[in-house]
Each structure stands twice: as C-alpha cells, then as structure tokens.
PDB file of C-alpha atoms in Angstrom:
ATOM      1  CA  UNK A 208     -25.006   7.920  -1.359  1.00  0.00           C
ATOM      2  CA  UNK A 209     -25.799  10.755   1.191  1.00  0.00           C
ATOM      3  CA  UNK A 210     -23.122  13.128   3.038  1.00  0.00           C
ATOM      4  CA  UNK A 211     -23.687  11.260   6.177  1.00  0.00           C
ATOM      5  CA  UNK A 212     -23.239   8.226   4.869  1.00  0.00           C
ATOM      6  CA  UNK A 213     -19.872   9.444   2.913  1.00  0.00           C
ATOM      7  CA  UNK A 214     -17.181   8.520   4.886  1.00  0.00           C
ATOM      8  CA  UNK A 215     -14.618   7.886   2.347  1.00  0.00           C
ATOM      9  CA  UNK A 216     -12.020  10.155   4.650  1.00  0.00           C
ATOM     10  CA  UNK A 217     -13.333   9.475   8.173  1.00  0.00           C
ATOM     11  CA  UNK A 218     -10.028   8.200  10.042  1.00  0.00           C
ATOM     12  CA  UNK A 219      -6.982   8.771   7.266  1.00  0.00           C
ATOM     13  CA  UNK A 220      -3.882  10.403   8.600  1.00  0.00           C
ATOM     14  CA  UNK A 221      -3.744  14.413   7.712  1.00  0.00           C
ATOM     15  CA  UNK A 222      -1.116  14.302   5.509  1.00  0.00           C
ATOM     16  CA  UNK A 223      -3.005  11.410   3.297  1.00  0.00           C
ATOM     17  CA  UNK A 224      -6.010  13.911   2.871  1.00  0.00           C
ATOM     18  CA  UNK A 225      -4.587  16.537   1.926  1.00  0.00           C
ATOM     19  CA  UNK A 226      -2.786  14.699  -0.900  1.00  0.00           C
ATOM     20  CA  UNK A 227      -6.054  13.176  -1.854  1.00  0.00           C
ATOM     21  CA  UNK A 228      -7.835  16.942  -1.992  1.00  0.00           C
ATOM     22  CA  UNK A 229      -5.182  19.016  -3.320  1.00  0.00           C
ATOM     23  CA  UNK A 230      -4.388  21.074  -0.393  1.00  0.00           C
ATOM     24  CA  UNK A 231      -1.628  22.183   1.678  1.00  0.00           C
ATOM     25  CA  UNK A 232      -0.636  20.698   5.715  1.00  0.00           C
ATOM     26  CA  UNK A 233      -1.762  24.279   6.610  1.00  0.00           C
ATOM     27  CA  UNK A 234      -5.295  24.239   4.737  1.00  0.00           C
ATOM     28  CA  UNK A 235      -6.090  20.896   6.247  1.00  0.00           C
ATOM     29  CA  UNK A 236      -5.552  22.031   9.633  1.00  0.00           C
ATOM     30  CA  UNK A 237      -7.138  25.153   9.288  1.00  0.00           C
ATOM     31  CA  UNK A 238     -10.342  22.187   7.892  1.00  0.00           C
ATOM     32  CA  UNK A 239      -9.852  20.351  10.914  1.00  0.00           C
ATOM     33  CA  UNK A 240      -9.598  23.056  13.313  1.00  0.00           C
ATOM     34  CA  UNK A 241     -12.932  24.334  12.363  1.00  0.00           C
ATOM     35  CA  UNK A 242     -14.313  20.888  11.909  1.00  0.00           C
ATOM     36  CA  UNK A 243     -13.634  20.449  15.767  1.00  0.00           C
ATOM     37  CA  UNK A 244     -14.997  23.488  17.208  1.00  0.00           C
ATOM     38  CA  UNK A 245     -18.020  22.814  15.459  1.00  0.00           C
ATOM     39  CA  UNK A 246     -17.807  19.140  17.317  1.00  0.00           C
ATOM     40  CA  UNK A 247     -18.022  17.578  13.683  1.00  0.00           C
ATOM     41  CA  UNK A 248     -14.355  15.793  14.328  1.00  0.00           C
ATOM     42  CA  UNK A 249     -12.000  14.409  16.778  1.00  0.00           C
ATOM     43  CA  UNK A 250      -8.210  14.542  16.852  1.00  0.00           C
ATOM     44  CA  UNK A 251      -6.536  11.545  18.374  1.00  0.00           C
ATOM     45  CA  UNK A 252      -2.704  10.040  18.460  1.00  0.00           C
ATOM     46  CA  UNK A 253      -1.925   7.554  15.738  1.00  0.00           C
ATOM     47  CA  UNK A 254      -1.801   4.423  17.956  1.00  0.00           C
ATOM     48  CA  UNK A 255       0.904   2.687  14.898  1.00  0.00           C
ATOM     49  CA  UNK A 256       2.681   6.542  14.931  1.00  0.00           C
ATOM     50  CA  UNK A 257       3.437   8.831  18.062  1.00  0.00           C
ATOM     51  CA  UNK A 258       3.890  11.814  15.579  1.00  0.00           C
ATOM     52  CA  UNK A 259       1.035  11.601  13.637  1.00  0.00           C
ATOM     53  CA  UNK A 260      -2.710  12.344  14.481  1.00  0.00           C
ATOM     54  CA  UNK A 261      -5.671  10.468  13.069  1.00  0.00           C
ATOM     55  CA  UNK A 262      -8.912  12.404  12.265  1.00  0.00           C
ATOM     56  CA  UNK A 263     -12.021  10.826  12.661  1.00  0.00           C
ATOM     57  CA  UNK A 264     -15.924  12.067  12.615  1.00  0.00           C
ATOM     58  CA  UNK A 265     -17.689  12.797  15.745  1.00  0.00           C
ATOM     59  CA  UNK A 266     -20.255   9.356  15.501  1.00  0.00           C
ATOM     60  CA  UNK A 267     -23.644  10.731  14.416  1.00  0.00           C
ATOM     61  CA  UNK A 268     -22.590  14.479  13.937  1.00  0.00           C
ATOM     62  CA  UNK A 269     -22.859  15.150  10.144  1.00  0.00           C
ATOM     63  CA  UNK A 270     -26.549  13.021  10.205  1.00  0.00           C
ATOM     64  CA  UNK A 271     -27.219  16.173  12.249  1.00  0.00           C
ATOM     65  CA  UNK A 272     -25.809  18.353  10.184  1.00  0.00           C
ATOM     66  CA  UNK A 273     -26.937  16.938   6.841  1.00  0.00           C
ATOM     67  CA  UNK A 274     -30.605  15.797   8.045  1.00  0.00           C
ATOM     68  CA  UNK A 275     -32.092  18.399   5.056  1.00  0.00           C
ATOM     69  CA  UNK A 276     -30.027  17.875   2.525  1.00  0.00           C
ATOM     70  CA  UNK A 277     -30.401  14.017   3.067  1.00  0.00           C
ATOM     71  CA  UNK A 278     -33.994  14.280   3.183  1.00  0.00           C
ATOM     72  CA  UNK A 279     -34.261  16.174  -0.380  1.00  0.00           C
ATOM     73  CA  UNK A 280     -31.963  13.954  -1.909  1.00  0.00           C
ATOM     74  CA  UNK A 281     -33.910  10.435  -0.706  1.00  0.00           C
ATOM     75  CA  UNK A 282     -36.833  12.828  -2.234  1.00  0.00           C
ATOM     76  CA  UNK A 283     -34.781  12.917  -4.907  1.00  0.00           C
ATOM     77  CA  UNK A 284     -33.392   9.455  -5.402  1.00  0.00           C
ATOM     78  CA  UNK A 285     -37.028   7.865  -5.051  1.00  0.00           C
ATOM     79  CA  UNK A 286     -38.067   8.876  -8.268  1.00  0.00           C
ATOM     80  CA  UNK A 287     -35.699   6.629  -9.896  1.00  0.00           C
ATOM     81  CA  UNK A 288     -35.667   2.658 -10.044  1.00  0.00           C
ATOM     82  CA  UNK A 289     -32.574   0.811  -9.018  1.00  0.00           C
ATOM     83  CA  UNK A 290     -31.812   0.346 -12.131  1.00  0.00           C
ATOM     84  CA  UNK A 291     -31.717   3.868 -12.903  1.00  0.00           C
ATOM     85  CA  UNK A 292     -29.783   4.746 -10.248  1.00  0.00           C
ATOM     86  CA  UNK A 293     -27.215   2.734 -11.395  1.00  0.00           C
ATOM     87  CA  UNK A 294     -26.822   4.543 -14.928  1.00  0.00           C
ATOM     88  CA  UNK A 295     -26.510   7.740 -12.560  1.00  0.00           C
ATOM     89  CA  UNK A 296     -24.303   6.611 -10.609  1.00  0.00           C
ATOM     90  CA  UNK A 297     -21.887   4.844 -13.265  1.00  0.00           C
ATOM     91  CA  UNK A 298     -22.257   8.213 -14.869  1.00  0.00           C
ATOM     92  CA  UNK A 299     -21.314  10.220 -11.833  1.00  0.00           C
ATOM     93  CA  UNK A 300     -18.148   7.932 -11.499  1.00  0.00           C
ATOM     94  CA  UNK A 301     -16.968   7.912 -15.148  1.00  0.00           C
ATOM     95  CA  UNK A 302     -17.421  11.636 -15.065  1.00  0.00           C
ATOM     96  CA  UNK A 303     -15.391  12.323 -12.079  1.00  0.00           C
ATOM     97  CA  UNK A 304     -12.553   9.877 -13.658  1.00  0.00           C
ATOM     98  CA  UNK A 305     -12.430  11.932 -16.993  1.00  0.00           C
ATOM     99  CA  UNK A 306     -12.313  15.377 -14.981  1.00  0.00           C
ATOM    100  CA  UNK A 307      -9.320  13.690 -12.831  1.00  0.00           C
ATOM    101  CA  UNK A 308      -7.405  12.335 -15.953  1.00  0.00           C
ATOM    102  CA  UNK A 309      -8.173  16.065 -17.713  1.00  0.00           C
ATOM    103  CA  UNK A 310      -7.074  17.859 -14.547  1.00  0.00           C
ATOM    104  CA  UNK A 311      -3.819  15.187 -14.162  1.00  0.00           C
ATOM    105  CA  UNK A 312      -3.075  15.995 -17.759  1.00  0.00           C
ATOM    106  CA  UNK A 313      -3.537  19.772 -17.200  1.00  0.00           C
ATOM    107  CA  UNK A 314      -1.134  19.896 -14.056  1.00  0.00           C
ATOM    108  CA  UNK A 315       1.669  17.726 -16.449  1.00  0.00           C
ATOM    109  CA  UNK A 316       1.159  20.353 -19.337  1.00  0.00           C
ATOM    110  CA  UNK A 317       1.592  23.164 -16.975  1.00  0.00           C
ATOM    111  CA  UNK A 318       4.593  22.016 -15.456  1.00  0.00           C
ATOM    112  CA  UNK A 319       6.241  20.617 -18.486  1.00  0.00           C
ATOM    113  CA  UNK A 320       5.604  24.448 -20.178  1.00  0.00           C
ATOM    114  CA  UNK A 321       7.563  25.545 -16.807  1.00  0.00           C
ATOM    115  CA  UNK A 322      11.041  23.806 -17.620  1.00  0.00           C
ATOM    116  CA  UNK A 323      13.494  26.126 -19.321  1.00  0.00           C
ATOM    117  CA  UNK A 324      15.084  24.541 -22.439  1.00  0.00           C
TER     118      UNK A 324
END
C-alpha cells in the first residue's frame, strides 16, 4: 500500500476520526483546517446530518503530494515477490494489533490505578 492509495479515512464524519486516532474535536480541526488550506481536503454538509460535516480528500491531491515517497517505496516493494510481500504485510498487521491490544491494556491499567479505594 502507498499513502495515496491509503484512504482508510477519506469521507468519515470528524468526530469518528478522531476516536479512531486518539485525538481531541479541537486537534482534528486544527488537522483539517490545515489540510484545506493546503487544498489536500474538502469540507462538505453531511447530506444524512445537517449538523455534521463530512471530510473528504481533494481527488488526486496526496498522489501529488506523495509522488517521492511512492516512488521509493515501489523501489522498495519490487525487490520482493508476492509472496514475500505477503509475510510483510501479515507482519505489519499482526504487529500493529499487538501494539493496539498493549496500548488498550496500558490505558485500562492506568485508569484502573486512578480509582481511589
């Protein structure tokens, strides 16, 4: 996978992001803000909410923005068979499921050391 081709985020409510990333309503606009002056993303209305906005990515923006780092990384990626790839990638995924359960497990110790007896 390549960062323009990453687009796990492109069009989720605000509020749903920042859950997913940890981060306050006032980080994720700050995000957005500066993602749309730099005309990587678009705020529009929530068509099924009048309250809400949905952020989306400008269509062909980050390929711009990305065209290096994509470049090294197909570099990158070519010296591996399919098959390999796979092994990273399962890899990559099981390791990013461990650090989630770790950090999940973390955050419950922390706040169960908070209570007062």
């Amino acid at each position: 996978m390549t960062p323009s081709s990453a687009g796990g985020l492109a069009g989720r409510r605000r509020p749903d992001r920042g859950r997913c990333r940890c981060l306050t309503p006032g980080a994720v606009t700050g995000v957005v803000d500066r993602l749309e002056r730099a005309g990587l993303a678009r705020r529009a209305p929530d068509p099924a909410d009048r309250r809400r906005l949905v952020i989306t990515a400008v269509p062909g923006a980050f390929g711009k923005v990305f065209a290096g780092l994509d470049a090294a990384m197909a570099k990158l990626m070519a010296r591996y068979s399919p098959a390999e790839q796979a092994v990273i990638a399962d890899w990559v995924t099981n390791t990013v499921g461990v650090l989630r359960e770790q950090t999940r497990l973390l955050r419950k110790r922390e706040h169960s050391s908070r209570r007062v007896p």
